[in-house]
Amino acid sequence: MDREKLVKDLLYQIRLGEDSGYEFKRVEIRGSKIKGPDQKDLADEMAAFANQKGGYLVLGVDDKTREITGIPTDMLEAVQKRVKDAATDNVEPPLPIATRLLELPDEHGDMKNVLHVDIEKSLFVHSSNGRYFHRVAESKQPMKQEYLARLMMQRSQSRLIWLDERPVPGTRYEDLDPSLYRKFLREEGQPERTQLRKLRMLVDDDDGNEKLSVSGVLLGTPSPVNWLPNAYIQSVCYAGDDRDADQQIDAMDFTGPLDQQISGALAFVEKNQRVAARKLLGREDIPQYSLTAIFEALVNAVAHRDYDIYGAHIRLHMFADRLVFCSPGALVNTMEVDELMARQASRNQLITSLLARCPYEHPTINRSRMMDKRGEGVPVILNESEKLSGKRPEYKMVGEELQLTVYAAKKESYRD
């Protein structure tokens, strides 16, 4: 929102007082310390907004007198830190917020600093300090058990029904990058925004506001982690056969759009794998892994992971003798691990459709699109890897994540 309009709207709201969408807090400073508001109280207020329809928390305004009391300039950083700490340390799951510093005139015309905190309606139900609150009129109220159960069911069903098509709070059309989304468009002469809505990269939330879908964020923005903090691939390479910090030789997090995450993680494997050689009529390089198999495994990981699981990301760990992928989420549609070779089922239909439209080029991988929807990914992973290493890769469920182990070719197997 334009700063001038925001200030005008805020001054009008202050005259009216608090309501279901606004909460004012006076900031009390004694010496160099913040005496109020308490961090736990801030967390309760923000969680209550997130559990309802969202709202605004304004610090530097007395909620009773509606006086603009302000925040001393030298304490602005400390106040912002208290708010952010409340949202991350006292709220579960942690709450994304947006803050803006504004100057408002008090009753004497003197400009005072206030902190404007924007809390979006959340995809999740948040607890704060171990309790659940929601916004009722101009105040927060503890949730009754029956209300909490109903709210959890509603938001859980919303995630299950819409999955990768659900709207992401805090996003807007302008967050999309044309250089990223145009590769998915097909209909010449039709407005891009219309095509993006047809592709469900743009959707409406429950209140009719246009938002980016989960797929829109993951494939149409430069940094999906701005809204989905765990939507990235963590890649680590160890010199030995175990996870040992002293043996770590390379590490990188890939946080861009999904197609770039796949390409980046594949390059990481290509850079860090060992390559042996044997001489026949000439030199032949023998890699540890089939890049085609690794590519398929990475595509499957980003396409089929469960983006609803908070605090979990894809992990790609390389060891001297194997490569391990860990992807958040159980198998869908009652599938079992031993059925992966014969059956296919997708948790994220829209993501898979968009990846199937995404152009791809690699000198040794025979693929023109990022994803092949014929269901041949798992057979390629198993067969290509076994052909190179002599040992079949293994899938297994470990808690709430699918783990794939691909074994490295051994140097002795290169000898004639």
Coordinates of C-alpha atoms in Angstrom, one line a residue:
M1 CA 0.0 0.0 0.0
D2 CA 1.2 3.5 -0.8
R3 CA 2.7 5.1 2.3
E4 CA 0.7 8.3 2.1
K5 CA -2.6 6.3 1.8
L6 CA -1.5 4.0 4.7
V7 CA -0.9 7.0 7.0
K8 CA -4.2 8.6 6.0
D9 CA -6.1 5.4 6.6
L10 CA -4.3 4.7 9.9
L11 CA -5.1 8.2 11.3
Y12 CA -8.7 7.7 10.4
Q13 CA -8.7 4.3 12.2
I14 CA -7.1 5.8 15.3
R15 CA -9.9 8.3 15.6
L16 CA -12.4 5.5 15.4
G17 CA -10.5 3.2 17.8
E18 CA -9.8 -0.6 17.8
D19 CA -12.0 -3.1 16.0
S20 CA -11.7 -6.7 14.7
G21 CA -8.9 -5.6 12.4
Y22 CA -6.8 -3.2 14.5
E23 CA -5.0 -3.5 17.8
F24 CA -3.2 -0.5 19.3
K25 CA -0.4 -0.8 21.8
R26 CA 1.4 1.9 23.8
V27 CA 5.1 1.4 24.0
E28 CA 6.6 2.1 27.4
I29 CA 10.3 2.8 27.8
R30 CA 12.3 3.0 31.0
G31 CA 15.9 4.0 30.6
S32 CA 17.2 1.8 27.7
K33 CA 14.7 -1.0 28.2
I34 CA 11.2 -1.8 26.9
K35 CA 8.8 -2.2 29.7
G36 CA 5.7 -2.8 27.6
P37 CA 4.2 -4.4 25.7
D38 CA 5.3 -7.8 26.9
Q39 CA 6.7 -10.1 24.2
K40 CA 4.1 -12.8 25.2
D41 CA 1.3 -10.4 24.9
L42 CA 2.4 -9.4 21.4
A43 CA 2.5 -13.0 20.4
D44 CA -1.0 -13.6 21.6
E45 CA -2.3 -10.6 19.7
M46 CA -0.6 -11.6 16.4
A47 CA -1.7 -15.3 16.7
A48 CA -5.3 -14.2 17.3
F49 CA -5.2 -12.1 14.1
A50 CA -3.6 -15.0 12.1
N51 CA -6.2 -17.4 13.3
Q52 CA -9.0 -15.1 12.3
K53 CA -9.0 -13.0 9.1
G54 CA -5.7 -11.2 9.7
G55 CA -5.3 -7.6 10.9
Y56 CA -2.9 -4.9 12.0
L57 CA -1.0 -4.3 15.2
V58 CA 0.1 -0.7 15.7
L59 CA 2.7 0.1 18.3
G60 CA 3.1 3.6 19.5
V61 CA -0.7 4.3 20.0
D62 CA -2.5 4.2 23.3
D63 CA -5.4 1.8 23.0
K64 CA -7.5 3.6 25.6
T65 CA -7.0 7.3 24.9
R66 CA -6.2 6.8 21.2
E67 CA -3.3 9.2 21.7
I68 CA -0.3 8.8 19.4
T69 CA 2.5 8.3 21.9
G70 CA 5.2 7.2 19.5
I71 CA 8.4 5.2 19.9
P72 CA 11.7 6.9 20.6
T73 CA 13.9 6.8 17.5
D74 CA 16.8 5.1 19.4
M75 CA 14.5 2.3 20.5
L76 CA 12.9 1.5 17.1
E77 CA 15.3 -1.3 16.4
A78 CA 14.7 -2.9 19.8
V79 CA 10.9 -2.7 19.4
Q80 CA 11.0 -4.2 16.0
K81 CA 13.2 -7.0 17.3
R82 CA 10.7 -7.7 20.2
V83 CA 7.8 -8.0 17.7
K84 CA 9.8 -10.3 15.4
D85 CA 11.0 -12.4 18.3
A86 CA 7.4 -12.7 19.5
A87 CA 6.3 -13.9 16.1
T88 CA 9.0 -16.5 15.8
D89 CA 9.8 -17.6 19.3
N90 CA 6.4 -17.4 21.0
V91 CA 4.1 -18.5 18.2
E92 CA 3.9 -22.1 16.9
P93 CA 4.3 -22.5 14.0
P94 CA 6.3 -19.3 13.6
L95 CA 4.3 -16.5 12.1
P96 CA 5.4 -14.5 9.0
I97 CA 4.7 -10.8 9.5
A98 CA 5.4 -7.5 7.6
T99 CA 6.4 -4.4 9.5
R100 CA 6.6 -0.7 8.4
L101 CA 7.9 2.3 10.3
L102 CA 5.6 5.4 9.9
E103 CA 5.5 8.9 11.2
L104 CA 2.2 10.2 12.5
P105 CA 1.4 13.7 14.0
D106 CA 0.2 13.7 17.6
E107 CA -2.5 16.1 18.9
H108 CA 0.1 18.9 19.0
G109 CA 1.3 18.3 15.4
D110 CA 4.6 16.8 16.5
M111 CA 5.7 13.8 14.4
K112 CA 6.0 10.5 16.3
N113 CA 7.3 7.1 15.2
V114 CA 4.9 4.2 15.1
L115 CA 5.4 0.6 14.1
H116 CA 2.7 -0.9 11.8
V117 CA 2.6 -4.7 11.8
D118 CA 0.6 -6.5 9.1
I119 CA -0.6 -10.0 10.0
E120 CA -2.2 -12.1 7.2
K121 CA -4.8 -14.8 7.7
S122 CA -2.8 -17.9 8.0
L123 CA -2.9 -21.3 6.3
F124 CA -2.3 -22.8 9.8
V125 CA -3.8 -22.6 13.2
H126 CA -1.3 -20.9 15.5
S127 CA -0.8 -21.3 19.3
S128 CA 1.0 -18.6 21.3
N129 CA 2.7 -19.4 24.6
G130 CA 0.9 -22.7 24.5
R131 CA -2.6 -21.4 24.1
Y132 CA -5.0 -20.7 21.1
F133 CA -6.6 -17.2 20.6
H134 CA -8.8 -15.6 18.0
R135 CA -10.0 -12.1 17.4
V136 CA -13.5 -11.3 18.7
A137 CA -14.6 -7.6 18.0
E138 CA -11.8 -5.4 19.4
S139 CA -10.0 -8.0 21.6
K140 CA -8.4 -11.4 21.6
Q141 CA -10.2 -14.3 23.2
P142 CA -9.1 -17.8 24.1
M143 CA -10.6 -20.4 21.8
K144 CA -13.1 -22.8 23.2
Q145 CA -12.3 -26.4 22.4
E146 CA -15.1 -26.9 20.0
Y147 CA -14.2 -23.8 18.1
L148 CA -10.5 -24.8 17.9
A149 CA -11.5 -28.3 16.6
R150 CA -13.7 -26.8 13.9
L151 CA -11.0 -24.3 12.9
M152 CA -8.3 -26.9 12.6
M153 CA -10.6 -29.1 10.6
Q154 CA -11.5 -26.2 8.2
R155 CA -7.9 -25.2 7.6
S156 CA -6.7 -28.8 7.3
Q157 CA -9.4 -29.5 4.7
S158 CA -8.5 -26.4 2.9
R159 CA -5.0 -27.6 2.5
L160 CA -6.0 -31.1 1.5
I161 CA -8.5 -29.9 -1.1
W162 CA -6.5 -27.1 -2.8
L163 CA -3.0 -28.4 -2.1
D164 CA -0.6 -26.6 -4.5
E165 CA -3.5 -24.4 -5.8
R166 CA -4.3 -22.8 -2.4
P167 CA -3.7 -19.1 -2.0
V168 CA -0.6 -18.0 -0.2
P169 CA -1.2 -15.1 2.4
G170 CA 0.8 -12.0 1.8
T171 CA 1.3 -12.5 -1.9
R172 CA 0.1 -10.4 -4.8
Y173 CA 0.2 -10.4 -8.6
E174 CA 3.2 -8.0 -8.6
D175 CA 5.4 -10.6 -6.8
L176 CA 5.4 -12.8 -10.0
D177 CA 8.5 -12.4 -12.2
P178 CA 7.6 -12.4 -15.9
S179 CA 11.0 -13.9 -16.8
L180 CA 10.0 -17.0 -14.7
Y181 CA 6.3 -17.5 -15.5
R182 CA 6.3 -16.7 -19.3
K183 CA 7.7 -20.1 -20.1
F184 CA 4.4 -21.7 -18.9
L185 CA 2.2 -19.5 -21.1
R186 CA 0.8 -20.9 -24.4
E187 CA -2.1 -18.7 -25.6
E188 CA -0.9 -15.9 -27.8
G189 CA -3.0 -12.8 -27.8
Q190 CA -4.6 -13.5 -24.4
P191 CA -3.6 -11.3 -21.5
E192 CA -0.9 -12.8 -19.3
R193 CA -2.9 -12.3 -16.1
T194 CA -5.8 -14.2 -17.6
Q195 CA -3.5 -17.1 -18.6
L196 CA -2.0 -17.1 -15.1
R197 CA -5.4 -17.5 -13.6
K198 CA -6.2 -20.3 -16.0
L199 CA -3.0 -22.0 -14.9
R200 CA -4.0 -21.5 -11.3
M201 CA -0.8 -19.7 -10.5
L202 CA -3.1 -16.8 -9.6
V203 CA -6.1 -17.6 -7.4
D204 CA -8.6 -15.9 -5.1
D205 CA -8.6 -16.4 -1.4
D206 CA -11.8 -16.9 0.7
D207 CA -12.4 -13.1 0.8
G208 CA -12.1 -12.8 -3.0
N209 CA -8.6 -11.2 -2.9
E210 CA -6.2 -12.2 -5.7
K211 CA -3.2 -14.1 -4.4
L212 CA -0.4 -16.3 -5.8
S213 CA -1.1 -20.0 -5.3
V214 CA 1.6 -22.3 -3.8
S215 CA 2.5 -23.3 -7.3
G216 CA 2.7 -19.7 -8.4
V217 CA 5.1 -18.9 -5.6
L218 CA 7.2 -22.0 -6.2
L219 CA 7.6 -21.5 -9.9
G220 CA 6.9 -17.8 -10.6
T221 CA 8.9 -15.9 -8.0
P222 CA 12.7 -15.6 -7.5
S223 CA 12.6 -16.5 -3.8
P224 CA 9.8 -18.8 -2.8
V225 CA 11.3 -19.0 0.7
N226 CA 10.0 -15.5 1.3
W227 CA 6.6 -17.0 1.8
L228 CA 7.3 -20.8 2.1
P229 CA 10.4 -20.8 4.3
N230 CA 11.1 -24.5 3.9
A231 CA 10.6 -24.8 0.2
Y232 CA 14.3 -25.4 -0.7
I233 CA 16.9 -28.2 -1.2
Q234 CA 19.7 -28.5 1.3
S235 CA 22.7 -30.1 -0.3
V236 CA 25.7 -31.3 1.7
C237 CA 28.7 -33.4 0.6
Y238 CA 30.8 -35.4 3.1
A239 CA 34.2 -36.9 2.5
G240 CA 33.4 -40.1 4.4
D241 CA 30.4 -42.5 4.8
D242 CA 28.8 -40.7 7.8
R243 CA 27.4 -37.3 8.7
D244 CA 30.4 -35.7 10.3
A245 CA 30.8 -31.9 10.4
D246 CA 34.5 -32.3 10.3
Q247 CA 34.2 -34.3 7.1
Q248 CA 31.9 -31.8 5.3
I249 CA 33.6 -30.6 2.1
D250 CA 30.8 -28.7 0.4
A251 CA 27.3 -27.4 1.2
M252 CA 24.7 -25.2 -0.5
D253 CA 21.0 -24.4 -0.1
F254 CA 19.1 -24.0 -3.3
T255 CA 16.2 -21.5 -2.7
G256 CA 15.1 -20.2 -6.1
P257 CA 12.1 -21.4 -8.2
L258 CA 11.7 -25.2 -8.3
D259 CA 13.3 -25.6 -11.8
Q260 CA 16.3 -23.7 -10.7
Q261 CA 16.5 -25.7 -7.5
I262 CA 16.6 -28.9 -9.5
S263 CA 19.3 -27.6 -11.9
G264 CA 21.4 -26.3 -9.0
A265 CA 21.2 -29.5 -7.0
L266 CA 22.1 -31.6 -10.0
A267 CA 25.1 -29.4 -10.7
F268 CA 26.1 -29.8 -7.0
V269 CA 26.1 -33.6 -7.5
E270 CA 28.0 -33.4 -10.8
K271 CA 30.6 -31.1 -9.2
N272 CA 31.2 -33.3 -6.1
Q273 CA 30.9 -36.8 -7.4
R274 CA 34.1 -38.7 -8.0
V275 CA 34.9 -39.7 -11.6
A276 CA 37.2 -42.7 -12.4
A277 CA 38.6 -43.6 -15.8
R278 CA 39.5 -46.7 -17.7
K279 CA 41.3 -47.1 -21.0
L280 CA 39.9 -49.1 -23.9
L281 CA 40.6 -47.5 -27.3
G282 CA 40.6 -44.2 -25.5
R283 CA 39.8 -42.7 -22.1
E284 CA 36.4 -43.3 -20.7
D285 CA 35.2 -41.4 -17.7
I286 CA 33.0 -43.4 -15.2
P287 CA 31.0 -41.2 -12.8
Q288 CA 29.8 -42.4 -9.4
Y289 CA 26.2 -41.7 -10.3
S290 CA 23.9 -41.6 -13.3
L291 CA 23.0 -38.0 -13.8
T292 CA 19.8 -39.0 -15.5
A293 CA 18.8 -40.9 -12.4
I294 CA 19.8 -38.1 -10.1
F295 CA 17.8 -35.6 -12.2
E296 CA 14.7 -37.8 -12.0
A297 CA 15.1 -38.1 -8.2
L298 CA 15.3 -34.4 -7.8
V299 CA 12.3 -33.7 -10.0
N300 CA 10.3 -36.2 -8.1
A301 CA 11.4 -34.8 -4.7
V302 CA 10.3 -31.2 -5.5
A303 CA 7.1 -32.3 -7.4
H304 CA 5.8 -34.7 -4.8
R305 CA 6.9 -33.4 -1.4
D306 CA 4.4 -32.2 1.1
Y307 CA 4.6 -28.5 1.3
D308 CA 2.2 -28.5 4.2
I309 CA 4.7 -29.9 6.6
Y310 CA 6.2 -26.9 8.5
G311 CA 9.9 -26.9 9.3
A312 CA 10.9 -29.6 6.8
H313 CA 12.9 -29.2 3.6
I314 CA 14.3 -31.5 1.0
R315 CA 17.8 -32.8 2.0
L316 CA 20.4 -34.1 -0.5
H317 CA 23.4 -35.6 1.3
M318 CA 26.3 -37.0 -0.5
F319 CA 28.7 -39.5 1.1
A320 CA 31.7 -41.4 -0.2
D321 CA 29.6 -44.5 -0.9
R322 CA 26.0 -43.3 -1.4
L323 CA 23.7 -40.3 -2.0
V324 CA 20.6 -39.9 0.2
F325 CA 17.5 -37.9 -0.7
C326 CA 15.0 -37.1 2.1
S327 CA 11.7 -35.6 0.9
P328 CA 9.0 -34.4 3.4
G329 CA 5.6 -36.2 3.3
A330 CA 4.2 -39.7 3.3
L331 CA 3.2 -41.4 0.1
V332 CA -0.3 -40.4 -1.2
N333 CA -3.4 -42.4 -2.0
T334 CA -2.5 -45.3 0.3
M335 CA 0.6 -46.1 -1.8
E336 CA 3.3 -48.3 -0.3
V337 CA 7.0 -48.1 -1.0
D338 CA 7.1 -51.4 -2.9
E339 CA 4.4 -50.0 -5.3
L340 CA 6.5 -47.0 -6.5
M341 CA 7.8 -49.0 -9.5
A342 CA 4.3 -49.9 -10.8
R343 CA 2.0 -47.0 -9.7
Q344 CA 2.1 -43.3 -9.9
A345 CA 0.2 -40.7 -7.8
S346 CA 0.8 -37.1 -7.3
R347 CA 0.2 -34.9 -4.3
N348 CA 0.8 -31.8 -6.4
Q349 CA -1.0 -32.0 -9.7
L350 CA -0.5 -28.4 -10.6
I351 CA 3.2 -28.4 -9.9
T352 CA 3.7 -31.6 -12.0
S353 CA 1.7 -30.0 -14.9
L354 CA 3.8 -26.8 -14.8
L355 CA 7.0 -28.7 -14.6
A356 CA 5.9 -30.7 -17.7
R357 CA 5.6 -27.3 -19.5
C358 CA 9.0 -26.1 -18.3
P359 CA 11.8 -26.3 -21.0
Y360 CA 15.0 -28.1 -20.0
E361 CA 18.4 -28.6 -21.6
H362 CA 21.4 -30.6 -20.4
P363 CA 24.2 -32.0 -22.5
T364 CA 23.9 -35.6 -21.2
I365 CA 20.2 -35.9 -20.2
N366 CA 17.7 -36.6 -23.0
R367 CA 14.8 -34.5 -21.8
S368 CA 13.2 -31.4 -23.4
R369 CA 10.9 -30.7 -20.5
M370 CA 11.6 -30.7 -16.8
M371 CA 9.1 -33.4 -16.1
D372 CA 7.8 -36.4 -18.0
K373 CA 4.3 -37.3 -16.8
R374 CA 4.4 -40.9 -18.1
G375 CA 5.4 -42.2 -14.8
E376 CA 8.8 -43.5 -15.8
G377 CA 10.8 -41.5 -13.2
V378 CA 11.1 -44.2 -10.6
P379 CA 12.0 -47.0 -13.1
V380 CA 14.7 -44.8 -14.5
I381 CA 16.1 -44.0 -11.1
L382 CA 16.2 -47.7 -10.1
N383 CA 17.5 -49.1 -13.4
E384 CA 20.0 -46.5 -14.4
S385 CA 21.6 -46.5 -10.9
E386 CA 21.7 -50.2 -10.5
K387 CA 23.3 -50.6 -14.0
L388 CA 26.1 -48.2 -12.9
S389 CA 26.7 -49.3 -9.3
G390 CA 25.5 -52.9 -9.3
K391 CA 23.3 -52.2 -6.3
R392 CA 19.6 -51.3 -6.5
P393 CA 18.6 -48.0 -4.9
E394 CA 16.4 -48.2 -1.9
Y395 CA 13.2 -46.3 -1.0
K396 CA 11.9 -46.3 2.6
M397 CA 9.6 -44.3 4.8
V398 CA 11.4 -42.7 7.8
G399 CA 8.8 -41.0 10.0
E400 CA 7.0 -38.4 7.9
E401 CA 9.5 -38.4 5.0
L402 CA 10.3 -40.5 2.0
Q403 CA 14.0 -41.5 1.9
L404 CA 15.8 -42.6 -1.3
T405 CA 19.4 -44.0 -1.1
V406 CA 21.3 -44.3 -4.4
Y407 CA 24.6 -46.2 -4.1
A408 CA 27.8 -45.0 -5.7
A409 CA 29.7 -47.0 -8.3
K410 CA 32.8 -48.5 -6.7
K411 CA 36.3 -47.9 -8.2
E412 CA 37.1 -51.6 -8.4
S413 CA 34.1 -52.1 -10.7
Y414 CA 35.8 -49.9 -13.3
R415 CA 38.8 -52.2 -13.8
D416 CA 38.8 -54.5 -16.9

